[in-house]
XYZ file of N, CA and C in Angstrom:
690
model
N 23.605 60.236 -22.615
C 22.412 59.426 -22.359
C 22.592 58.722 -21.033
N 21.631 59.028 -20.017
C 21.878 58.020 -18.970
C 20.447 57.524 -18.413
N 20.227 56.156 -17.936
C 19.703 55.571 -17.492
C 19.505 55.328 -16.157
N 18.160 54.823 -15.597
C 18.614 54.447 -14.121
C 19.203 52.910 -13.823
N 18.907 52.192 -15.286
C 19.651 50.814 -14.914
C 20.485 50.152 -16.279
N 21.035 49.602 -16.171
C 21.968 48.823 -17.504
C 21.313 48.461 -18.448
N 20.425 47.813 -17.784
C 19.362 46.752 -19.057
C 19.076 48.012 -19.825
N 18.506 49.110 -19.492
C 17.860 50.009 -19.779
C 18.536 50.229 -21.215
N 20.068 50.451 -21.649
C 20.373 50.946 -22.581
C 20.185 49.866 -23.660
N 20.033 48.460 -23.415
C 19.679 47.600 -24.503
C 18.012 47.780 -24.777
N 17.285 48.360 -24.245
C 15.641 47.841 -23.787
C 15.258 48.471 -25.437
N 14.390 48.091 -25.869
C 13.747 47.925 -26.683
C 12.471 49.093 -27.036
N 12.024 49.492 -25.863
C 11.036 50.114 -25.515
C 11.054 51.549 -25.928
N 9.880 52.476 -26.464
C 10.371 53.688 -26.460
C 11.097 54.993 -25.456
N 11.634 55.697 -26.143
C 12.996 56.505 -25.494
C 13.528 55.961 -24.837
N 14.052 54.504 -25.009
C 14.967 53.464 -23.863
C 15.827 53.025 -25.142
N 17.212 52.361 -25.124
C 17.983 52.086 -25.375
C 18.859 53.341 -25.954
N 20.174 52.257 -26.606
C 21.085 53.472 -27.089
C 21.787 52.209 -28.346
N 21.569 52.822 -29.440
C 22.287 51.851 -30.358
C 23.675 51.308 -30.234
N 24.243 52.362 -29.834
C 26.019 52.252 -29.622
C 25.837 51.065 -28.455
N 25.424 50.929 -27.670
C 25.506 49.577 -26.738
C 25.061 48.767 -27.560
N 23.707 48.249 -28.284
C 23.445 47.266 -28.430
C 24.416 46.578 -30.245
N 25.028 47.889 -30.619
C 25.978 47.205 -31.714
C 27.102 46.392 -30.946
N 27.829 47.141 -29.670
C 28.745 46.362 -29.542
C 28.759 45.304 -28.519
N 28.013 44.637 -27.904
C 28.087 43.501 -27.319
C 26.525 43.360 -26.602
N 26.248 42.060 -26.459
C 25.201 41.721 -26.093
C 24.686 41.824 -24.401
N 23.518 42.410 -24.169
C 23.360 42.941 -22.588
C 24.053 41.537 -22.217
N 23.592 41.059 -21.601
C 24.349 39.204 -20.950
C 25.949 39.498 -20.848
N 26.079 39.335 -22.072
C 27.902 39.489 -21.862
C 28.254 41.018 -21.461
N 27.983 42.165 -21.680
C 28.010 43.041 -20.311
C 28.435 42.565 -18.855
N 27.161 42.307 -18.972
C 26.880 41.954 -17.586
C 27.867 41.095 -16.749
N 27.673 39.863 -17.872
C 28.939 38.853 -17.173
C 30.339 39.523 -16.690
N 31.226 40.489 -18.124
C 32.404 40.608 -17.544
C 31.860 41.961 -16.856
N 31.602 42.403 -16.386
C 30.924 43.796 -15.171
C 31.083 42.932 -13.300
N 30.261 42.030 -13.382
C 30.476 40.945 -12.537
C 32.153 40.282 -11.960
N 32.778 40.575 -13.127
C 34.198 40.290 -12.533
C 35.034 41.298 -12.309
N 34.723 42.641 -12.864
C 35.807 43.646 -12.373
C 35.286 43.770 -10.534
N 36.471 44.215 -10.016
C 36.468 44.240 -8.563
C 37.272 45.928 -8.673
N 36.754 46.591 -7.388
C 36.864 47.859 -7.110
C 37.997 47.618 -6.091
N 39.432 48.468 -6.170
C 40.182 48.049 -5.502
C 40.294 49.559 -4.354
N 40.430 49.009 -3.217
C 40.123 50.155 -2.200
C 41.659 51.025 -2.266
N 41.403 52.397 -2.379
C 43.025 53.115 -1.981
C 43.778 52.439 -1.192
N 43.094 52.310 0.147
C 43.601 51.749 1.354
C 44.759 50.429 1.067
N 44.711 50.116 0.421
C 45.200 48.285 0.427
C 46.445 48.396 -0.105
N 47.216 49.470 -0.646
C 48.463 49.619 -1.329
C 48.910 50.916 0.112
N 50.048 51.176 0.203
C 50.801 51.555 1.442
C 51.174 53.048 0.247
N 51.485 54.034 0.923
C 51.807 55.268 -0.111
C 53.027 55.190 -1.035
N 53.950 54.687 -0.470
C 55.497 54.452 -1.146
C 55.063 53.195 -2.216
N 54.300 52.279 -2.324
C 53.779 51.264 -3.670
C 53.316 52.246 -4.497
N 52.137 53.338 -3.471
C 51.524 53.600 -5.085
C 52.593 54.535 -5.570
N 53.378 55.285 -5.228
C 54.238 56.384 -5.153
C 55.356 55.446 -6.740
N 55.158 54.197 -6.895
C 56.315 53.608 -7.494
C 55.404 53.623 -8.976
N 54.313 53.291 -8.951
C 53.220 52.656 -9.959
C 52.278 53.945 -9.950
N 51.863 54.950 -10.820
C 51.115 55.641 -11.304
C 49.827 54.970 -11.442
N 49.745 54.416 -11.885
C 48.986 52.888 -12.802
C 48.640 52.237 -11.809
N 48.670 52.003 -10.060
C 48.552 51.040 -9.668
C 46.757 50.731 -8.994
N 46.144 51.805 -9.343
C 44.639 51.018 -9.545
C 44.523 50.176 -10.747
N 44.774 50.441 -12.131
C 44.570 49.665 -12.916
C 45.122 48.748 -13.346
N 46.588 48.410 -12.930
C 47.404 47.214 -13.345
C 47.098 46.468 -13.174
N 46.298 45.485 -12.174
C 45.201 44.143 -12.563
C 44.479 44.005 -14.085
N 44.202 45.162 -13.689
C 43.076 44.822 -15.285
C 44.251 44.946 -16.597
N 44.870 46.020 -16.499
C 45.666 45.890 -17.589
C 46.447 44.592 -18.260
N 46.876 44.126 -16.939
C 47.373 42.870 -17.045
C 46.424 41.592 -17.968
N 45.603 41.898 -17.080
C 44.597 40.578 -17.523
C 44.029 41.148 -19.273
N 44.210 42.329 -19.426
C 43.744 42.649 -20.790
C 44.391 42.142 -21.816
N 45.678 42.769 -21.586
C 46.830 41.973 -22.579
C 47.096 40.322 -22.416
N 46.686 40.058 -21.361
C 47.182 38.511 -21.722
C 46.072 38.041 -22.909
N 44.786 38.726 -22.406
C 43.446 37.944 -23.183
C 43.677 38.438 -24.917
N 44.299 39.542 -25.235
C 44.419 40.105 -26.595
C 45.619 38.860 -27.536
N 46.066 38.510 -26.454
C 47.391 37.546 -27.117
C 46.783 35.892 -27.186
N 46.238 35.790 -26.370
C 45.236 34.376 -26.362
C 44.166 34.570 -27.465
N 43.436 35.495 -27.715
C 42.050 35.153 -28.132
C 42.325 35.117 -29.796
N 43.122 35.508 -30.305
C 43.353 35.608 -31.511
C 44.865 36.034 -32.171
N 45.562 35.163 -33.072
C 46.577 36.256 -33.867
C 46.702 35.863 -35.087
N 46.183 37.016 -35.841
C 46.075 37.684 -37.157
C 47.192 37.468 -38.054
N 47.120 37.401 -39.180
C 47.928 36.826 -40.252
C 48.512 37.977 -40.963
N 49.587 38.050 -41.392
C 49.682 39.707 -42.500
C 50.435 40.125 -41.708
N 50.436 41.646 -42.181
C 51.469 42.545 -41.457
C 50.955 42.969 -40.250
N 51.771 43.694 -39.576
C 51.278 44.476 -38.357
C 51.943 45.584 -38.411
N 51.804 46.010 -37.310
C 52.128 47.672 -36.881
C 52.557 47.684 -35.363
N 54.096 48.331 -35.528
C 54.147 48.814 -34.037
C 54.093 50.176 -33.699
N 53.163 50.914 -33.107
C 53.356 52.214 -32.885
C 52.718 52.879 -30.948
N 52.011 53.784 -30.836
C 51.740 54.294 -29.732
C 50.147 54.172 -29.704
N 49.675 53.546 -28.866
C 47.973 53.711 -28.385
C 48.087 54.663 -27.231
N 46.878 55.938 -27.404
C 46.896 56.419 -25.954
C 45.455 56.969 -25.634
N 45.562 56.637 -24.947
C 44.034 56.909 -23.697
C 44.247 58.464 -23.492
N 43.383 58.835 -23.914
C 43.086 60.357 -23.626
C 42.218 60.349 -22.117
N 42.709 61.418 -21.226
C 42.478 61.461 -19.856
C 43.018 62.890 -19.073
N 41.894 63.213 -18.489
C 41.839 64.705 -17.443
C 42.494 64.095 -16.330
N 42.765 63.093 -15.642
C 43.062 62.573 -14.275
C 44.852 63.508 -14.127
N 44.624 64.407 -12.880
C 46.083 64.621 -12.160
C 46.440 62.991 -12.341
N 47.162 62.425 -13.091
C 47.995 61.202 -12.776
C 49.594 61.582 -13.088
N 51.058 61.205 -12.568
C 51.877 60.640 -13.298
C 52.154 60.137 -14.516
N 50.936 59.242 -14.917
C 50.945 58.282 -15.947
C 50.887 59.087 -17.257
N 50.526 60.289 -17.227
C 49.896 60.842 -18.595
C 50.913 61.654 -18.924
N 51.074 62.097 -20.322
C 51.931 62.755 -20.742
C 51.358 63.988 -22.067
N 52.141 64.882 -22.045
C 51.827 65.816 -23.210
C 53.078 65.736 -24.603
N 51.625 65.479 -25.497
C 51.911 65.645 -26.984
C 51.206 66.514 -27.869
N 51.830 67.841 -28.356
C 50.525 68.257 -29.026
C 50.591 68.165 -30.485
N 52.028 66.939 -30.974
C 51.387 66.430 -32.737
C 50.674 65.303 -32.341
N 49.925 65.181 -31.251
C 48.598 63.960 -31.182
C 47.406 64.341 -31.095
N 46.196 63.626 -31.259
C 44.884 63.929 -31.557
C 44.711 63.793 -30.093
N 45.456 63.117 -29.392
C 44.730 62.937 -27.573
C 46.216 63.945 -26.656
N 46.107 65.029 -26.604
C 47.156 65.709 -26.423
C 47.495 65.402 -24.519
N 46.780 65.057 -24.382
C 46.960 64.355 -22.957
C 46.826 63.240 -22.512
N 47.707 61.980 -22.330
C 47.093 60.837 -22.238
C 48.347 59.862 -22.070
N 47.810 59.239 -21.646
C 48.223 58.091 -21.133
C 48.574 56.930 -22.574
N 50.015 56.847 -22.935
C 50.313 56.227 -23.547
C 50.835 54.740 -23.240
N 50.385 53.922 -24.610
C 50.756 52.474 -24.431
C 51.639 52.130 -25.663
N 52.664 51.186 -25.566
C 53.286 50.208 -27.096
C 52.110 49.404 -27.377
N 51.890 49.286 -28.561
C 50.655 48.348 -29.411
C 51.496 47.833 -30.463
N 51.383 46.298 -30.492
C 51.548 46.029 -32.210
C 50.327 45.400 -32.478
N 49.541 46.156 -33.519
C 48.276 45.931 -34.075
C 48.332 45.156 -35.542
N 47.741 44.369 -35.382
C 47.396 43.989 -36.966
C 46.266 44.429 -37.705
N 47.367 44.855 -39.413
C 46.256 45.610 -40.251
C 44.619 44.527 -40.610
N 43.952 43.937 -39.996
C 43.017 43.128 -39.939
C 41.950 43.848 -38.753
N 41.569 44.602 -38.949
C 40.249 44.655 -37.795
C 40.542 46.473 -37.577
N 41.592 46.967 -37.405
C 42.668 46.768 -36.727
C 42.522 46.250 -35.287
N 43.265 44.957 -35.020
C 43.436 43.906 -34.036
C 44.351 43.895 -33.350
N 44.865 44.610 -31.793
C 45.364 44.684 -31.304
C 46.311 43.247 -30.609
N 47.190 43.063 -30.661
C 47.847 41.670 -30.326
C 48.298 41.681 -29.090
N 49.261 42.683 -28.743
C 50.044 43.125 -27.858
C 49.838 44.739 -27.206
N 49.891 44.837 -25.772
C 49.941 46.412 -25.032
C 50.514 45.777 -23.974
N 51.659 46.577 -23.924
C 52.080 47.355 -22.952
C 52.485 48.877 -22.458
N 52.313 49.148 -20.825
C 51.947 50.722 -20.653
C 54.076 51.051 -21.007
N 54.143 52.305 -21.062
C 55.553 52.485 -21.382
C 56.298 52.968 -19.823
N 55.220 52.653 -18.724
C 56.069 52.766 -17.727
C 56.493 54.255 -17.330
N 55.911 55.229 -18.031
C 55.964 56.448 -17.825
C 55.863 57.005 -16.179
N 57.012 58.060 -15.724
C 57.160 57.897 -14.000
C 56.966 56.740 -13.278
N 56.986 55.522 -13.479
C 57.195 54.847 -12.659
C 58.555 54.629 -12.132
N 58.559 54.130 -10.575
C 59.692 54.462 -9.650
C 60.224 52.975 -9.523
N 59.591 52.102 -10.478
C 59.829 50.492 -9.860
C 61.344 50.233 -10.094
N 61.966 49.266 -9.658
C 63.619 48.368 -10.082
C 63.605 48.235 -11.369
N 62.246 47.584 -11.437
C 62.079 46.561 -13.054
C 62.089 47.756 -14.213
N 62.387 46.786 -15.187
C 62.316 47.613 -16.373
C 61.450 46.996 -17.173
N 61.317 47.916 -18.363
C 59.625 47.162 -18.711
C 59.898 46.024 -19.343
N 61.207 45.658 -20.171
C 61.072 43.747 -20.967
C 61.056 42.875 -19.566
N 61.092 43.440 -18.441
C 60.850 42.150 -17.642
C 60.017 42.373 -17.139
N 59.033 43.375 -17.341
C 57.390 43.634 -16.555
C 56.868 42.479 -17.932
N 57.256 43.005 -18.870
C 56.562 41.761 -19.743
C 56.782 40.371 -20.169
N 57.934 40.323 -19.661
C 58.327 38.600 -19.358
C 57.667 37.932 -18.095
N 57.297 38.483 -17.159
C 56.636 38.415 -15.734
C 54.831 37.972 -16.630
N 54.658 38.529 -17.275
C 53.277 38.379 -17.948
C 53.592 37.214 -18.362
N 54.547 37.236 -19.111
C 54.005 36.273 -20.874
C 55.998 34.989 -20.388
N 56.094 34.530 -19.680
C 56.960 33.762 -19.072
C 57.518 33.006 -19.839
N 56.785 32.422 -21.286
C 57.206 31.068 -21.802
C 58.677 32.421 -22.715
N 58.709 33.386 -22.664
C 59.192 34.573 -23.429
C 60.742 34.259 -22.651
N 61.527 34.131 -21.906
C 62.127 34.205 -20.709
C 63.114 33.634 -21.104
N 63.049 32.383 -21.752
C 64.111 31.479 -22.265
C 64.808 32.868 -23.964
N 64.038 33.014 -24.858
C 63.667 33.458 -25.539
C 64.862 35.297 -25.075
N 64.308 35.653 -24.271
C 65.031 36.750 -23.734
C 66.490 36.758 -23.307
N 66.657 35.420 -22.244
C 67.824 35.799 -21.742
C 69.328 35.161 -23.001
N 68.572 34.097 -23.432
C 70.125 34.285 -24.751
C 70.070 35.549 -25.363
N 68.796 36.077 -26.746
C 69.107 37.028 -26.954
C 69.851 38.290 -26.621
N 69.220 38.738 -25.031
C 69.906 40.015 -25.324
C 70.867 39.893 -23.671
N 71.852 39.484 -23.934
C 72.737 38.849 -22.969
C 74.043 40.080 -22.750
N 74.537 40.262 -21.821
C 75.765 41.357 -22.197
C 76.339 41.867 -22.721
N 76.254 41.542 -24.149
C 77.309 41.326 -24.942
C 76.670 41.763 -26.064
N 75.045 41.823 -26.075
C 74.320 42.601 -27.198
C 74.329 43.761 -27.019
N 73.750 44.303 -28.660
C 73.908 45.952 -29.588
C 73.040 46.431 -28.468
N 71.449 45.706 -27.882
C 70.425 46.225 -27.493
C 70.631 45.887 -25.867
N 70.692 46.815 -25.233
C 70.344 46.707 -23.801
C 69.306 46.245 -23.676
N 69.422 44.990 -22.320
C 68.016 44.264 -21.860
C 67.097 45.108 -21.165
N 67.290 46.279 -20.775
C 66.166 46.883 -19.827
C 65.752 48.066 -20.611
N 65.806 48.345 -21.863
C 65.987 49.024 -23.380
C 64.496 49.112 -23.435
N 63.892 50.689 -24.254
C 62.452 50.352 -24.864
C 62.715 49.149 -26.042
N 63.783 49.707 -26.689
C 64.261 48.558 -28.012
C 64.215 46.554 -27.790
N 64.413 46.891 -26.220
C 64.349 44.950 -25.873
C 62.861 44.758 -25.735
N 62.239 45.764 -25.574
C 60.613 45.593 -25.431
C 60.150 45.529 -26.432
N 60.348 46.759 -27.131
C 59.767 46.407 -28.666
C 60.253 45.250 -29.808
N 60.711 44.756 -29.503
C 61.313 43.475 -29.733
C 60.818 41.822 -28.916
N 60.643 41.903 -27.688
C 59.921 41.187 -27.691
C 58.081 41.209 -27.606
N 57.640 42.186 -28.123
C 56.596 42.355 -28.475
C 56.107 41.937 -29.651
N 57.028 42.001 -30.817
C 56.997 41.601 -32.117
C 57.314 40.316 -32.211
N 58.278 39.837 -31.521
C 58.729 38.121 -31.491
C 57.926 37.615 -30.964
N 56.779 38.216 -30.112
C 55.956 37.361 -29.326
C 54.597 37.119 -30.106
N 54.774 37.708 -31.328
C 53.338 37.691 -32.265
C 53.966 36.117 -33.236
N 54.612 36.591 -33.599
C 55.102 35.645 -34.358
C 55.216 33.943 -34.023
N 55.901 34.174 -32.500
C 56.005 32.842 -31.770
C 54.678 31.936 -31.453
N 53.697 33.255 -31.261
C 52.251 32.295 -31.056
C 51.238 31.597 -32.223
N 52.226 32.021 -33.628
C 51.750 31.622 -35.052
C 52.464 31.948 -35.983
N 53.438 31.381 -36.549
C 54.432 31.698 -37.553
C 53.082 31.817 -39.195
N 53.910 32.820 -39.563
C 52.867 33.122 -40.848
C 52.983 31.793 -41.883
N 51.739 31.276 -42.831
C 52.088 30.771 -43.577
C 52.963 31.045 -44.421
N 53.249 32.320 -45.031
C 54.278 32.936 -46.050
C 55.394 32.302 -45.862
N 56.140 32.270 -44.346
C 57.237 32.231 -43.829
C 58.214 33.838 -43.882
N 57.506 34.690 -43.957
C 57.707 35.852 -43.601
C 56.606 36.934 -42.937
N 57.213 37.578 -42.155
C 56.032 38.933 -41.278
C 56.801 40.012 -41.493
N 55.768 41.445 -42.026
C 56.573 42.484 -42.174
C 55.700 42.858 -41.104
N 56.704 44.063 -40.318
C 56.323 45.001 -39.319
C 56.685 46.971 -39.401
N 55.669 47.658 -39.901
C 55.474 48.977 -40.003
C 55.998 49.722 -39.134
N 56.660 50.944 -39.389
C 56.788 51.564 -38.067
C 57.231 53.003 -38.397
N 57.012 53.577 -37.436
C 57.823 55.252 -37.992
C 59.281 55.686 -37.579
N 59.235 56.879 -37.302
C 60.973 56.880 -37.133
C 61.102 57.179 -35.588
N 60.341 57.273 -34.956
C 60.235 57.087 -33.760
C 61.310 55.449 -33.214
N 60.938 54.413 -34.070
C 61.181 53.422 -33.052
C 62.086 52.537 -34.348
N 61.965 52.829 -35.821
C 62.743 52.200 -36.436
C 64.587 52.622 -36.578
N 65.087 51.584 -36.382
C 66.430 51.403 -36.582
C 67.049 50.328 -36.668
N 68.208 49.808 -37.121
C 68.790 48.846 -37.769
C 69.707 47.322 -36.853
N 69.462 48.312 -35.734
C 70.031 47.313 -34.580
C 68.833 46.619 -34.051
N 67.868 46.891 -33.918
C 66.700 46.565 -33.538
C 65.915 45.643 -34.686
N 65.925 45.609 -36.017
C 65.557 45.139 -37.177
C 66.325 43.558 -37.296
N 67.460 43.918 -37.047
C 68.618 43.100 -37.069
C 67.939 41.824 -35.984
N 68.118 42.600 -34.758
C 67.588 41.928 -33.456
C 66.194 41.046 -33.770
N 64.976 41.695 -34.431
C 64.167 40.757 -34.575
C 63.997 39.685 -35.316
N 64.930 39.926 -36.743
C 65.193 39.120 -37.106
C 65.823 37.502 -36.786
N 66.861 38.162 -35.935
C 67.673 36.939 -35.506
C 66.836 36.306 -34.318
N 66.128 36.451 -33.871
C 64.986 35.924 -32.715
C 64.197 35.473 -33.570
N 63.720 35.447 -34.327
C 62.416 34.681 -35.214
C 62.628 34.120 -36.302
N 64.100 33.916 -35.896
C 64.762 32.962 -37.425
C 64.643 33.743 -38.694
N 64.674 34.868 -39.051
C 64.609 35.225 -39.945
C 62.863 35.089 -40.721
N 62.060 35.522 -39.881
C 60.536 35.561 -40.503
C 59.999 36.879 -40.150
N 60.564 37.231 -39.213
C 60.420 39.222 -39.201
C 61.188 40.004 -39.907
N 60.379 40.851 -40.150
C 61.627 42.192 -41.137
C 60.409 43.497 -40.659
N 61.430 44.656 -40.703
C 60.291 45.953 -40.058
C 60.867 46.686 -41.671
N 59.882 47.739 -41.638
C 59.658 48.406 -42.440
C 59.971 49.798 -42.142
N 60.434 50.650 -41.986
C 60.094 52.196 -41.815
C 60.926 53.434 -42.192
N 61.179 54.733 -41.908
C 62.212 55.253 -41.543
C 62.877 55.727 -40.943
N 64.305 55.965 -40.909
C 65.398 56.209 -39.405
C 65.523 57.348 -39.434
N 65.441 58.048 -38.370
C 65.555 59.242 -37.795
C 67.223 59.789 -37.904
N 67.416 60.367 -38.483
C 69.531 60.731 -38.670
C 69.995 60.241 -37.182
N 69.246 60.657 -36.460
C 70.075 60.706 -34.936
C 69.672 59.053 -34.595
N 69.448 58.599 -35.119
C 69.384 56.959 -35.057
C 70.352 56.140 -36.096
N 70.899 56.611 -36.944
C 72.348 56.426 -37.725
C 73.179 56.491 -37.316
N 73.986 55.466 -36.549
C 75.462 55.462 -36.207
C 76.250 54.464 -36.595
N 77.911 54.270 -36.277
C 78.060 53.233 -36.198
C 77.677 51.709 -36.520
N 76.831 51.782 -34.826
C 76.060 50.285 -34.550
C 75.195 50.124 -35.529
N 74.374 51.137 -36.069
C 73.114 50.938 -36.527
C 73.206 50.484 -38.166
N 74.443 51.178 -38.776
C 74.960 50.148 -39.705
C 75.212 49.248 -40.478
N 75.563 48.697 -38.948
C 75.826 46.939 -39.194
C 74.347 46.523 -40.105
């Protein structure tokens, strides 16, 4: 369906509108946040930046997305940590192939969602080809800062979990739900598959949230060792 103007898909009038717009948000508020995205010119990043960042037209917005998902609301109950991904044709870096997924091309993110809406709390991108220094628990401490104190005792030299680890990410992704609203229960369970569950990491969230996280899932054999054990 296309129009020659915006209003057009809310309009009222015959063969004008489109229901799917006017269920999910009101023309006005459209409009408003439309008004604040800004078009960022190729030109303004040097080839060796973008060469580091796949992502680096959209990392403004991304940024500003996740901070607003962690501000505007957090949900009570369990959650879920697993993979969100943007299905996408773009030649990018950023995208990857899966074909046990319904979006067999796409651009994947970490989500911990709560079973409520389902209500996204937390995204971050997994950093896929990117060429940067950083590693991603400190792309997301750079976001979410009050996290920082929080990070550097935890996972200090001397921890099971490497600090520049998907495992230190997914970890403070989950501690960071919790920290912005401890459940009334005094416990949060967190879902997961065998992708990302294991016992060093379980352990880990626990001891960061005082004992009010616990994950749920199952371990992959090749995630049974030793460490994982304990």
């Amino acid at each position: 369906v296309g129009f020659n103007h915006l209003k057009q898909y809310w309009s009222q009038k015959m063969f004008l509108g489109h229901t799917d717009f006017k269920s999910v948000m009101a023309c006005d508020q459209f409009l408003r946040i439309r008004t604040h995205l800004t078009l960022v010119s190729p030109e303004s990043l040097s080839v060796r930046d973008k060469s580091k960042d796949p992502l680096w037209h959209s990392r403004d917005l991304l940024q500003e997305f996740s901070k607003n998902c962690t501000i505007n609301a957090v949900p009570r109950g369990t959650a879920a940590l697993d993979e969100a991904s943007m299905a996408t044709k773009a030649r990018t870096l950023a995208k990857s192939y899966n074909s046990a997924k319904p979006a067999k091309y796409a651009i994947r993110f970490y989500a911990v969602v709560a079973n409520s809406g389902p209500y996204i709390f937390s995204l971050q991108d997994t950093l896929k080809a990117s060429n940067k220094d950083e590693a991603a628990p400190s792309k997301y401490i750079q976001q979410f800062p009050e996290l920082r104190v929080v990070f550097n005792k935890s996972f200090h030299h001397n921890s099971l979990i490497d600090k520049d680890s998907p495992s230190a990410l997914w970890t403070l992704m989950m501690a960071h739900y919790t920290s912005k609203l401890a459940d009334p229960s005094g416990q949060r369970i967190f879902f997961m598959d065998n992708f990302y569950t294991r016992h060093v990491l379980g352990n880990k969230l626990k001891e960061i949230t005082d004992g009010e996280c616990r994950i749920i899932g199952t371990v992959r054999f090749t995630n049974v060792d030793g460490i994982n054990r304990i």
